[in-house]
mmCIF file of C-alpha atoms in Angstrom:
data_model
loop_
_atom_site.group_PDB
_atom_site.id
_atom_site.type_symbol
_atom_site.label_atom_id
_atom_site.label_comp_id
_atom_site.label_asym_id
_atom_site.label_seq_id
_atom_site.Cartn_x
_atom_site.Cartn_y
_atom_site.Cartn_z
ATOM 1 C CA MET A 1 -101.502 51.720 22.594
ATOM 2 C CA GLN A 2 -98.350 51.646 24.731
ATOM 3 C CA PRO A 3 -97.302 48.306 26.256
ATOM 4 C CA GLN A 4 -97.556 48.375 30.061
ATOM 5 C CA ARG A 5 -94.203 48.782 31.822
ATOM 6 C CA HIS A 6 -93.629 47.801 35.418
ATOM 7 C CA ARG A 7 -91.655 49.759 37.954
ATOM 8 C CA PRO A 8 -88.515 48.224 39.486
ATOM 9 C CA GLY A 9 -89.399 45.727 42.204
ATOM 10 C CA THR A 10 -92.043 43.022 42.205
ATOM 11 C CA GLY A 11 -93.252 42.284 38.684
ATOM 12 C CA PHE A 12 -90.263 44.007 37.040
ATOM 13 C CA THR A 13 -87.831 42.017 34.884
ATOM 14 C CA ALA A 14 -84.248 43.231 34.387
ATOM 15 C CA LEU A 15 -82.007 41.525 31.839
ATOM 16 C CA HIS A 16 -78.263 41.980 32.444
ATOM 17 C CA LEU A 17 -76.169 41.279 29.344
ATOM 18 C CA VAL A 18 -72.582 40.790 30.449
ATOM 19 C CA GLN A 19 -69.168 40.206 28.878
ATOM 20 C CA PRO A 20 -66.574 39.869 30.488
ATOM 21 C CA VAL A 21 -67.576 37.425 33.208
ATOM 22 C CA ASP A 22 -64.793 38.042 35.721
ATOM 23 C CA GLY A 23 -62.997 40.840 37.525
ATOM 24 C CA GLY A 24 -64.632 44.078 38.554
ATOM 25 C CA VAL A 25 -67.467 43.835 36.035
ATOM 26 C CA ALA A 26 -68.605 40.517 37.472
ATOM 27 C CA THR A 27 -68.356 41.939 41.000
ATOM 28 C CA VAL A 28 -70.555 44.902 40.099
ATOM 29 C CA VAL A 29 -73.147 42.706 38.392
ATOM 30 C CA LEU A 30 -73.283 40.206 41.256
ATOM 31 C CA ASP A 31 -73.821 42.980 43.802
ATOM 32 C CA LEU A 32 -76.684 44.330 41.686
ATOM 33 C CA VAL A 33 -78.168 40.849 41.311
ATOM 34 C CA ARG A 34 -78.265 40.355 45.057
ATOM 35 C CA ALA A 35 -79.901 43.724 45.704
ATOM 36 C CA GLN A 36 -82.421 43.426 42.876
ATOM 37 C CA VAL A 37 -83.479 39.890 43.770
ATOM 38 C CA ALA A 38 -83.964 41.011 47.378
ATOM 39 C CA ALA A 39 -86.212 43.825 46.099
ATOM 40 C CA GLY A 40 -88.443 41.315 44.285
ATOM 41 C CA THR A 41 -87.160 41.974 40.779
ATOM 42 C CA ARG A 42 -86.954 39.097 38.340
ATOM 43 C CA VAL A 43 -83.290 39.187 37.362
ATOM 44 C CA VAL A 44 -81.976 37.429 34.286
ATOM 45 C CA VAL A 45 -78.222 37.351 33.609
ATOM 46 C CA ALA A 46 -77.123 36.487 30.065
ATOM 47 C CA CYS A 47 -73.410 35.806 29.835
ATOM 48 C CA PRO A 48 -70.887 33.341 28.439
ATOM 49 C CA ALA A 49 -70.381 30.086 30.313
ATOM 50 C CA GLY A 50 -67.154 29.730 32.243
ATOM 51 C CA GLY A 51 -65.761 32.148 34.747
ATOM 52 C CA PRO A 52 -67.389 32.840 38.102
ATOM 53 C CA LEU A 53 -70.323 35.013 37.002
ATOM 54 C CA ALA A 54 -72.909 32.450 35.814
ATOM 55 C CA ALA A 55 -72.701 30.155 38.842
ATOM 56 C CA GLU A 56 -72.558 33.004 41.347
ATOM 57 C CA ALA A 57 -75.489 34.833 39.733
ATOM 58 C CA ALA A 58 -77.590 31.664 39.917
ATOM 59 C CA ARG A 59 -76.598 31.185 43.560
ATOM 60 C CA ARG A 60 -77.844 34.701 44.315
ATOM 61 C CA GLY A 61 -81.241 34.056 42.754
ATOM 62 C CA ALA A 62 -80.905 35.147 39.133
ATOM 63 C CA GLU A 63 -82.048 33.202 36.107
ATOM 64 C CA VAL A 64 -78.975 32.549 34.012
ATOM 65 C CA ARG A 65 -79.040 32.254 30.219
ATOM 66 C CA GLU A 66 -75.980 31.371 28.207
ATOM 67 C CA TRP A 67 -74.864 33.996 25.728
ATOM 68 C CA ARG A 68 -72.080 32.619 23.539
ATOM 69 C CA ALA A 69 -69.914 35.675 22.959
ATOM 70 C CA THR A 70 -66.221 36.467 22.812
ATOM 71 C CA ARG A 71 -64.649 39.413 24.659
ATOM 72 C CA ASP A 72 -63.789 41.335 21.495
ATOM 73 C CA PRO A 73 -65.718 42.169 18.305
ATOM 74 C CA GLY A 74 -65.097 39.738 15.480
ATOM 75 C CA PRO A 75 -66.766 37.693 12.757
ATOM 76 C CA GLY A 76 -69.148 36.161 15.287
ATOM 77 C CA LEU A 77 -70.803 39.495 16.118
ATOM 78 C CA TYR A 78 -73.780 38.930 13.828
ATOM 79 C CA GLU A 79 -74.675 35.636 15.505
ATOM 80 C CA GLU A 80 -74.008 37.057 18.955
ATOM 81 C CA THR A 81 -76.430 39.888 18.198
ATOM 82 C CA ARG A 82 -79.079 37.444 16.966
ATOM 83 C CA GLN A 83 -78.708 35.484 20.193
ATOM 84 C CA VAL A 84 -79.427 38.644 22.177
ATOM 85 C CA ALA A 85 -82.503 39.375 20.052
ATOM 86 C CA ARG A 86 -83.854 35.891 20.725
ATOM 87 C CA LEU A 87 -83.132 36.261 24.447
ATOM 88 C CA VAL A 88 -85.047 39.534 24.575
ATOM 89 C CA GLU A 89 -88.020 38.009 22.766
ATOM 90 C CA ASP A 90 -87.992 35.065 25.178
ATOM 91 C CA VAL A 91 -87.348 36.899 28.459
ATOM 92 C CA ARG A 92 -89.459 39.971 27.603
ATOM 93 C CA PRO A 93 -87.603 42.254 30.042
ATOM 94 C CA ASP A 94 -88.824 45.613 31.216
ATOM 95 C CA LEU A 95 -85.258 46.857 30.887
ATOM 96 C CA VAL A 96 -81.970 45.672 29.371
ATOM 97 C CA HIS A 97 -78.765 46.586 31.212
ATOM 98 C CA THR A 98 -75.639 46.013 29.109
ATOM 99 C CA HIS A 99 -72.248 45.850 30.817
ATOM 100 C CA SER A 100 -68.963 46.743 29.063
ATOM 101 C CA ALA A 101 -68.179 47.363 25.409
ATOM 102 C CA LYS A 102 -68.981 43.976 23.867
ATOM 103 C CA ALA A 103 -72.348 43.608 25.570
ATOM 104 C CA GLY A 104 -73.076 47.242 24.793
ATOM 105 C CA LEU A 105 -72.341 46.629 21.137
ATOM 106 C CA ALA A 106 -74.350 43.450 20.626
ATOM 107 C CA GLY A 107 -77.124 44.434 23.005
ATOM 108 C CA ARG A 108 -77.863 47.796 21.466
ATOM 109 C CA LEU A 109 -77.617 46.434 17.920
ATOM 110 C CA ALA A 110 -80.171 43.773 18.892
ATOM 111 C CA VAL A 111 -82.635 45.922 20.826
ATOM 112 C CA ARG A 112 -82.366 49.237 18.939
ATOM 113 C CA GLY A 113 -84.452 51.149 21.446
ATOM 114 C CA ARG A 114 -87.483 48.852 21.516
ATOM 115 C CA VAL A 115 -86.871 48.072 25.189
ATOM 116 C CA PRO A 116 -85.552 50.582 27.759
ATOM 117 C CA THR A 117 -81.787 50.191 27.574
ATOM 118 C CA VAL A 118 -79.035 51.092 30.045
ATOM 119 C CA PHE A 119 -75.392 50.900 28.963
ATOM 120 C CA GLN A 120 -72.589 50.777 31.537
ATOM 121 C CA PRO A 121 -69.142 51.000 29.866
ATOM 122 C CA HIS A 122 -67.005 50.033 32.901
ATOM 123 C CA ALA A 123 -64.232 52.031 31.089
ATOM 124 C CA TRP A 124 -64.593 53.129 27.475
ATOM 125 C CA SER A 125 -63.529 50.732 24.736
ATOM 126 C CA PHE A 126 -61.797 53.454 22.738
ATOM 127 C CA GLU A 127 -59.308 53.978 25.592
ATOM 128 C CA ALA A 128 -57.979 50.460 24.995
ATOM 129 C CA VAL A 129 -57.130 50.915 21.327
ATOM 130 C CA GLY A 130 -55.666 53.530 19.015
ATOM 131 C CA GLY A 131 -55.573 54.326 15.325
ATOM 132 C CA VAL A 132 -58.416 53.269 13.074
ATOM 133 C CA THR A 133 -59.886 50.900 15.649
ATOM 134 C CA GLY A 134 -60.067 53.624 18.263
ATOM 135 C CA HIS A 135 -61.677 55.990 15.752
ATOM 136 C CA LEU A 136 -64.313 53.407 14.868
ATOM 137 C CA ALA A 137 -64.998 52.725 18.543
ATOM 138 C CA ARG A 138 -65.653 56.415 19.168
ATOM 139 C CA ARG A 139 -67.935 56.641 16.122
ATOM 140 C CA TRP A 140 -69.874 53.616 17.330
ATOM 141 C CA GLU A 141 -70.385 55.038 20.830
ATOM 142 C CA ARG A 142 -71.600 58.332 19.385
ATOM 143 C CA TRP A 143 -74.006 56.488 17.085
ATOM 144 C CA ALA A 144 -75.270 53.991 19.692
ATOM 145 C CA ALA A 145 -76.294 56.747 22.088
ATOM 146 C CA ARG A 146 -79.540 57.015 20.078
ATOM 147 C CA TRP A 147 -80.449 53.519 21.304
ATOM 148 C CA THR A 148 -79.428 54.151 24.915
ATOM 149 C CA ASP A 149 -81.890 55.535 27.435
ATOM 150 C CA ARG A 150 -79.151 56.059 30.020
ATOM 151 C CA VAL A 151 -75.374 55.715 30.024
ATOM 152 C CA VAL A 152 -74.248 54.850 33.543
ATOM 153 C CA CYS A 153 -70.658 55.869 34.320
ATOM 154 C CA VAL A 154 -68.877 54.781 37.462
ATOM 155 C CA SER A 155 -67.087 58.087 37.881
ATOM 156 C CA GLU A 156 -67.390 61.714 36.825
ATOM 157 C CA ALA A 157 -64.062 61.316 35.058
ATOM 158 C CA GLU A 158 -65.447 58.443 32.947
ATOM 159 C CA ARG A 159 -68.430 60.589 31.985
ATOM 160 C CA ARG A 160 -66.151 63.464 30.997
ATOM 161 C CA THR A 161 -64.062 61.099 28.872
ATOM 162 C CA GLY A 162 -67.218 60.040 27.023
ATOM 163 C CA GLU A 163 -68.238 63.654 26.483
ATOM 164 C CA ARG A 164 -64.786 64.578 25.149
ATOM 165 C CA ALA A 165 -65.124 61.690 22.678
ATOM 166 C CA GLY A 166 -68.327 63.235 21.356
ATOM 167 C CA VAL A 167 -70.826 60.890 23.024
ATOM 168 C CA ARG A 168 -74.051 62.834 23.517
ATOM 169 C CA ALA A 169 -76.088 60.814 25.966
ATOM 170 C CA SER A 170 -78.411 60.963 28.922
ATOM 171 C CA TRP A 171 -75.863 60.388 31.690
ATOM 172 C CA ALA A 172 -75.953 59.030 35.207
ATOM 173 C CA VAL A 173 -72.894 58.733 37.440
ATOM 174 C CA VAL A 174 -73.165 55.855 39.895
ATOM 175 C CA HIS A 175 -69.956 55.060 41.746
ATOM 176 C CA ASN A 176 -68.967 51.451 42.260
ATOM 177 C CA GLY A 177 -69.636 50.143 45.740
ATOM 178 C CA VAL A 178 -68.126 47.666 48.183
ATOM 179 C CA ASP A 179 -69.745 44.917 50.217
ATOM 180 C CA LEU A 180 -68.696 46.225 53.615
ATOM 181 C CA ASP A 181 -69.737 43.026 55.407
ATOM 182 C CA ARG A 182 -67.204 41.096 53.348
ATOM 183 C CA PHE A 183 -64.403 43.636 52.933
ATOM 184 C CA ARG A 184 -63.365 44.832 56.366
ATOM 185 C CA PRO A 185 -60.181 44.998 58.440
ATOM 186 C CA PRO A 186 -59.091 41.779 60.129
ATOM 187 C CA ARG A 187 -60.169 41.150 63.728
ATOM 188 C CA GLU A 188 -56.622 40.075 64.544
ATOM 189 C CA PRO A 189 -54.244 42.463 62.759
ATOM 190 C CA ASP A 190 -51.095 40.433 63.467
ATOM 191 C CA PRO A 191 -49.161 40.236 60.143
ATOM 192 C CA ALA A 192 -47.689 36.814 60.910
ATOM 193 C CA SER A 193 -51.086 35.177 61.422
ATOM 194 C CA LEU A 194 -52.589 36.899 58.371
ATOM 195 C CA ARG A 195 -49.765 35.672 56.143
ATOM 196 C CA ALA A 196 -49.674 32.210 57.673
ATOM 197 C CA ALA A 197 -53.211 31.663 56.318
ATOM 198 C CA LEU A 198 -51.901 32.033 52.756
ATOM 199 C CA PRO A 199 -49.731 29.058 51.708
ATOM 200 C CA LEU A 200 -47.950 31.058 49.018
ATOM 201 C CA LEU A 201 -46.480 33.252 51.758
ATOM 202 C CA ALA A 202 -45.212 30.390 53.890
ATOM 203 C CA GLY A 203 -41.741 31.233 55.148
ATOM 204 C CA LEU A 204 -42.043 34.937 54.403
ATOM 205 C CA PRO A 205 -40.846 36.913 57.427
ATOM 206 C CA ALA A 206 -43.645 38.782 59.140
ATOM 207 C CA THR A 207 -41.592 41.962 58.869
ATOM 208 C CA ALA A 208 -41.041 41.701 55.100
ATOM 209 C CA PRO A 209 -42.859 44.613 53.386
ATOM 210 C CA LEU A 210 -45.636 43.112 51.255
ATOM 211 C CA VAL A 211 -47.189 44.771 48.207
ATOM 212 C CA VAL A 212 -50.262 43.179 46.617
ATOM 213 C CA CYS A 213 -51.731 43.913 43.188
ATOM 214 C CA VAL A 214 -55.194 42.434 42.508
ATOM 215 C CA GLY A 215 -56.495 42.356 38.959
ATOM 216 C CA ARG A 216 -56.727 40.473 35.711
ATOM 217 C CA LEU A 217 -53.269 39.961 34.238
ATOM 218 C CA CYS A 218 -53.759 42.025 31.129
ATOM 219 C CA ARG A 219 -52.500 45.188 29.485
ATOM 220 C CA GLN A 220 -55.225 47.367 30.999
ATOM 221 C CA LYS A 221 -54.231 46.622 34.579
ATOM 222 C CA GLY A 222 -50.594 47.517 33.968
ATOM 223 C CA GLN A 223 -48.794 44.838 35.992
ATOM 224 C CA ASP A 224 -45.921 45.106 33.508
ATOM 225 C CA ILE A 225 -45.476 48.741 34.577
ATOM 226 C CA LEU A 226 -45.281 47.626 38.206
ATOM 227 C CA LEU A 227 -42.678 45.001 37.321
ATOM 228 C CA ARG A 228 -40.559 47.684 35.656
ATOM 229 C CA ALA A 229 -40.857 49.777 38.804
ATOM 230 C CA TRP A 230 -40.133 46.877 41.152
ATOM 231 C CA PRO A 231 -36.279 46.931 40.991
ATOM 232 C CA LEU A 232 -36.393 50.624 41.905
ATOM 233 C CA ILE A 233 -38.650 49.798 44.854
ATOM 234 C CA THR A 234 -36.504 46.960 46.205
ATOM 235 C CA ARG A 235 -33.447 49.186 45.972
ATOM 236 C CA GLN A 236 -35.102 51.567 48.412
ATOM 237 C CA VAL A 237 -36.953 48.916 50.440
ATOM 238 C CA PRO A 238 -34.754 45.771 50.620
ATOM 239 C CA GLY A 239 -36.642 42.572 51.374
ATOM 240 C CA ALA A 240 -39.939 43.794 49.912
ATOM 241 C CA ARG A 241 -42.142 41.213 48.222
ATOM 242 C CA LEU A 242 -44.797 41.668 45.552
ATOM 243 C CA VAL A 243 -47.746 39.340 44.952
ATOM 244 C CA LEU A 244 -49.818 39.504 41.764
ATOM 245 C CA VAL A 245 -53.296 38.122 42.414
ATOM 246 C CA GLY A 246 -55.228 37.169 39.287
ATOM 247 C CA ASP A 247 -54.881 35.437 35.960
ATOM 248 C CA GLY A 248 -55.175 36.492 32.360
ATOM 249 C CA PRO A 249 -53.591 36.658 28.908
ATOM 250 C CA GLU A 250 -50.370 38.332 30.114
ATOM 251 C CA SER A 251 -49.638 35.712 32.757
ATOM 252 C CA SER A 252 -46.780 33.959 30.923
ATOM 253 C CA ALA A 253 -45.056 37.183 29.864
ATOM 254 C CA LEU A 254 -45.279 38.620 33.390
ATOM 255 C CA ARG A 255 -43.898 35.434 34.962
ATOM 256 C CA ASP A 256 -40.987 35.475 32.527
ATOM 257 C CA ALA A 257 -40.179 39.092 33.420
ATOM 258 C CA ALA A 258 -40.562 38.777 37.194
ATOM 259 C CA PRO A 259 -37.630 38.473 39.622
ATOM 260 C CA PRO A 260 -37.727 35.993 42.537
ATOM 261 C CA SER A 261 -39.162 38.626 44.904
ATOM 262 C CA VAL A 262 -42.410 38.617 42.860
ATOM 263 C CA LEU A 263 -44.950 35.858 43.571
ATOM 264 C CA PHE A 264 -48.003 34.832 41.544
ATOM 265 C CA ALA A 265 -51.140 33.765 43.387
ATOM 266 C CA GLY A 266 -53.227 33.114 40.267
ATOM 267 C CA ALA A 267 -57.004 33.464 40.317
ATOM 268 C CA VAL A 268 -58.391 33.152 43.839
ATOM 269 C CA PRO A 269 -61.978 32.668 45.040
ATOM 270 C CA ASP A 270 -61.677 35.377 47.675
ATOM 271 C CA THR A 271 -59.320 38.354 47.523
ATOM 272 C CA THR A 272 -60.054 39.542 51.073
ATOM 273 C CA PRO A 273 -57.197 37.623 52.772
ATOM 274 C CA TRP A 274 -54.730 39.098 50.285
ATOM 275 C CA TYR A 275 -55.801 42.666 51.011
ATOM 276 C CA ARG A 276 -55.572 42.029 54.733
ATOM 277 C CA ALA A 277 -52.110 40.475 54.479
ATOM 278 C CA ALA A 278 -50.757 43.408 52.450
ATOM 279 C CA ASP A 279 -48.904 46.429 53.728
ATOM 280 C CA LEU A 280 -49.835 48.271 50.549
ATOM 281 C CA VAL A 281 -52.124 47.582 47.578
ATOM 282 C CA VAL A 282 -51.100 48.899 44.140
ATOM 283 C CA LEU A 283 -53.070 49.141 40.892
ATOM 284 C CA PRO A 284 -50.993 50.637 38.026
ATOM 285 C CA SER A 285 -53.767 50.602 35.402
ATOM 286 C CA ARG A 286 -53.486 52.170 31.952
ATOM 287 C CA TRP A 287 -57.196 53.024 31.936
ATOM 288 C CA GLU A 288 -60.270 52.493 34.129
ATOM 289 C CA GLY A 289 -63.745 53.812 34.786
ATOM 290 C CA MET A 290 -63.352 53.415 38.517
ATOM 291 C CA ALA A 291 -61.501 50.304 39.620
ATOM 292 C CA VAL A 292 -63.173 48.122 42.267
ATOM 293 C CA ALA A 293 -59.989 46.630 43.756
ATOM 294 C CA PRO A 294 -58.750 49.855 45.413
ATOM 295 C CA LEU A 295 -62.141 50.368 47.048
ATOM 296 C CA GLU A 296 -62.043 46.806 48.401
ATOM 297 C CA ALA A 297 -58.501 47.331 49.689
ATOM 298 C CA MET A 298 -59.442 50.563 51.457
ATOM 299 C CA ALA A 299 -62.485 48.863 52.958
ATOM 300 C CA CYS A 300 -60.031 46.381 54.483
ATOM 301 C CA GLY A 301 -58.086 49.278 55.962
ATOM 302 C CA ARG A 302 -55.180 49.131 53.532
ATOM 303 C CA PRO A 303 -53.537 52.122 51.827
ATOM 304 C CA VAL A 304 -53.393 52.150 48.048
ATOM 305 C CA VAL A 305 -51.224 53.563 45.286
ATOM 306 C CA LEU A 306 -52.966 54.038 41.944
ATOM 307 C CA SER A 307 -52.150 55.329 38.488
ATOM 308 C CA ASP A 308 -53.936 58.608 37.865
ATOM 309 C CA VAL A 309 -56.556 57.338 35.429
ATOM 310 C CA ASP A 310 -60.344 57.848 35.354
ATOM 311 C CA GLY A 311 -61.947 57.283 38.740
ATOM 312 C CA ALA A 312 -58.712 57.143 40.751
ATOM 313 C CA ARG A 313 -58.960 60.622 42.246
ATOM 314 C CA GLU A 314 -62.633 60.149 43.066
ATOM 315 C CA SER A 315 -61.956 56.876 44.840
ATOM 316 C CA LEU A 316 -59.279 58.304 47.189
ATOM 317 C CA PRO A 317 -59.845 60.086 50.500
ATOM 318 C CA PRO A 318 -59.676 63.863 50.075
ATOM 319 C CA GLY A 319 -56.175 65.277 50.259
ATOM 320 C CA ARG A 320 -54.345 62.029 49.539
ATOM 321 C CA GLU A 321 -53.901 62.498 45.794
ATOM 322 C CA ALA A 322 -50.253 63.628 45.985
ATOM 323 C CA LEU A 323 -49.313 60.648 48.140
ATOM 324 C CA CYS A 324 -51.340 57.875 46.494
ATOM 325 C CA LEU A 325 -51.336 58.717 42.773
ATOM 326 C CA ALA A 326 -48.653 58.246 40.114
ATOM 327 C CA PRO A 327 -48.844 59.271 36.458
ATOM 328 C CA PRO A 328 -49.913 56.405 34.171
ATOM 329 C CA GLU A 329 -47.132 54.368 32.602
ATOM 330 C CA ASP A 330 -44.409 56.050 34.688
ATOM 331 C CA PRO A 331 -42.414 53.328 36.521
ATOM 332 C CA PRO A 332 -40.041 55.745 38.359
ATOM 333 C CA ALA A 333 -42.930 57.821 39.711
ATOM 334 C CA LEU A 334 -44.814 54.670 40.689
ATOM 335 C CA ALA A 335 -41.707 53.343 42.456
ATOM 336 C CA GLU A 336 -41.306 56.567 44.396
ATOM 337 C CA ALA A 337 -44.923 56.556 45.587
ATOM 338 C CA VAL A 338 -44.796 52.894 46.622
ATOM 339 C CA SER A 339 -41.432 53.226 48.357
ATOM 340 C CA ALA A 340 -42.473 56.302 50.324
ATOM 341 C CA LEU A 341 -45.396 54.461 51.901
ATOM 342 C CA LEU A 342 -43.497 51.218 52.462
ATOM 343 C CA ARG A 343 -40.840 53.104 54.428
ATOM 344 C CA ASP A 344 -43.317 54.847 56.742
ATOM 345 C CA GLY A 345 -45.443 52.466 58.828
ATOM 346 C CA PRO A 346 -47.335 55.108 60.849
ATOM 347 C CA LEU A 347 -48.238 56.946 57.644
ATOM 348 C CA ARG A 348 -49.520 53.712 56.059
ATOM 349 C CA GLU A 349 -51.681 53.092 59.104
ATOM 350 C CA ALA A 350 -53.090 56.595 59.026
ATOM 351 C CA VAL A 351 -53.830 56.469 55.294
ATOM 352 C CA GLY A 352 -55.395 53.008 55.617
ATOM 353 C CA GLY A 353 -57.703 54.163 58.393
ATOM 354 C CA GLN A 354 -58.704 57.265 56.442
ATOM 355 C CA GLY A 355 -59.410 55.103 53.380
ATOM 356 C CA ARG A 356 -61.627 52.797 55.409
ATOM 357 C CA ARG A 357 -63.673 55.719 56.724
ATOM 358 C CA HIS A 358 -63.917 57.181 53.216
ATOM 359 C CA VAL A 359 -65.310 53.954 51.757
ATOM 360 C CA LEU A 360 -67.760 53.580 54.651
ATOM 361 C CA SER A 361 -69.152 57.057 53.974
ATOM 362 C CA SER A 362 -69.173 57.065 50.181
ATOM 363 C CA TYR A 363 -68.869 53.610 48.613
ATOM 364 C CA ASP A 364 -71.280 51.287 50.382
ATOM 365 C CA VAL A 365 -72.637 48.879 47.757
ATOM 366 C CA ARG A 366 -76.163 49.471 49.083
ATOM 367 C CA GLN A 367 -75.901 53.092 47.957
ATOM 368 C CA THR A 368 -74.893 51.876 44.513
ATOM 369 C CA ALA A 369 -77.865 49.526 44.320
ATOM 370 C CA ARG A 370 -80.278 52.285 45.302
ATOM 371 C CA ALA A 371 -78.835 54.642 42.708
ATOM 372 C CA ILE A 372 -79.185 52.013 39.964
ATOM 373 C CA ALA A 373 -82.763 51.378 41.079
ATOM 374 C CA ASP A 374 -83.442 55.110 40.651
ATOM 375 C CA VAL A 375 -81.969 54.947 37.121
ATOM 376 C CA TYR A 376 -84.230 52.002 36.272
ATOM 377 C CA ARG A 377 -87.245 53.808 37.671
ATOM 378 C CA ASP A 378 -86.582 56.924 35.610
ATOM 379 C CA VAL A 379 -85.877 55.012 32.411
ATOM 380 C CA ALA A 380 -88.857 52.677 32.742
ATOM 381 C CA ALA A 381 -91.219 55.592 33.329
ATOM 382 C CA VAL A 382 -90.496 57.190 29.944
ATOM 383 C CA PRO A 383 -93.222 56.342 27.397
ATOM 384 C CA ARG A 384 -91.913 54.257 24.503
ATOM 385 C CA PRO A 385 -92.733 55.182 20.889
ATOM 386 C CA GLU A 386 -95.135 52.676 19.412
ATOM 387 C CA ARG A 387 -92.886 52.020 16.411
ATOM 388 C CA ARG A 388 -89.150 51.569 16.821
ATOM 389 C CA GLU A 389 -86.519 49.940 14.668
ATOM 390 C CA PRO A 390 -87.066 46.201 14.383
ATOM 391 C CA ILE A 391 -85.021 43.700 16.341
ATOM 392 C CA PRO A 392 -82.990 41.525 13.934
ATOM 393 C CA GLN A 393 -84.017 37.867 13.808
#
């Protein structure tokens, strides 16, 4: 006899297994938590302690369970997988939603199809590594698809990347969304007042062109590429300033390489004031699924320049690809794109307004939450085989 499964909403339990606990992944999870709790779902978030996710998820109404896990696979994987198995036995979820490569690895090894399982890569792990490690990551993703009821990609490009890698899965594409009540243009658009609210910018002339890059300071986000482009930019736009907002493992190396015109804000509790203070927001990533920061920046009415990685073209307003995209890992091309917008104020304003309208029409976080609810409903409705592979104890 099949165990009874509830439909999403009242009486339904969703377990989110999450690692990492910061950046865009945490933002996506927290937005889902808020929507699912409001719908009456029992939401359990299992994640490592530290970082903003655990406390914020609890504040939004989720039950939070500690999952002691590192960001990368290692000798602790066996114990991390056993922890997940015990969590599943204790929580008894109707569905397990794993976020990013590490949670997808441990979660699917633990559950092995016994509970409806959704995997959301938030950018494929094999894009981050090459050689033998990359080959193994691809093999794992192909193998793990058998234990995955739905793979949720945040862009069509991310789905196509998975297919090219040989992943044969049941796919859903659900674009990332933006909290439009939080990310919106300033009521008072005066640059001097916007910058005066940020102590790091004290003394910066209101007319100084300001570029902001928001993201974890790590190889993926490509701040080192932006620093290599920066001398070319300041040659064309004298007096320009760059602010890197975020923290991470590359912080020391980036600070050592940065000239005086580059400022470091560190990790901040709210990125909205930084978007609003910027003339231009840049994200020079090496790989993505679909980055959240550019959507947030456009929601605040700011133009963006992005590296042409997965999700970038889909996130931009139609017709702006030639202006707002640069090839990945190409500092001269990035410098040209940034400089062109910094030199043309009316064009920046027009592109920023178009970006705002684009996000309003296509990237409202409420649309994202509804689409994920539809995924849950479809997955939970599929009858489960009575006998599946056992969960390791």
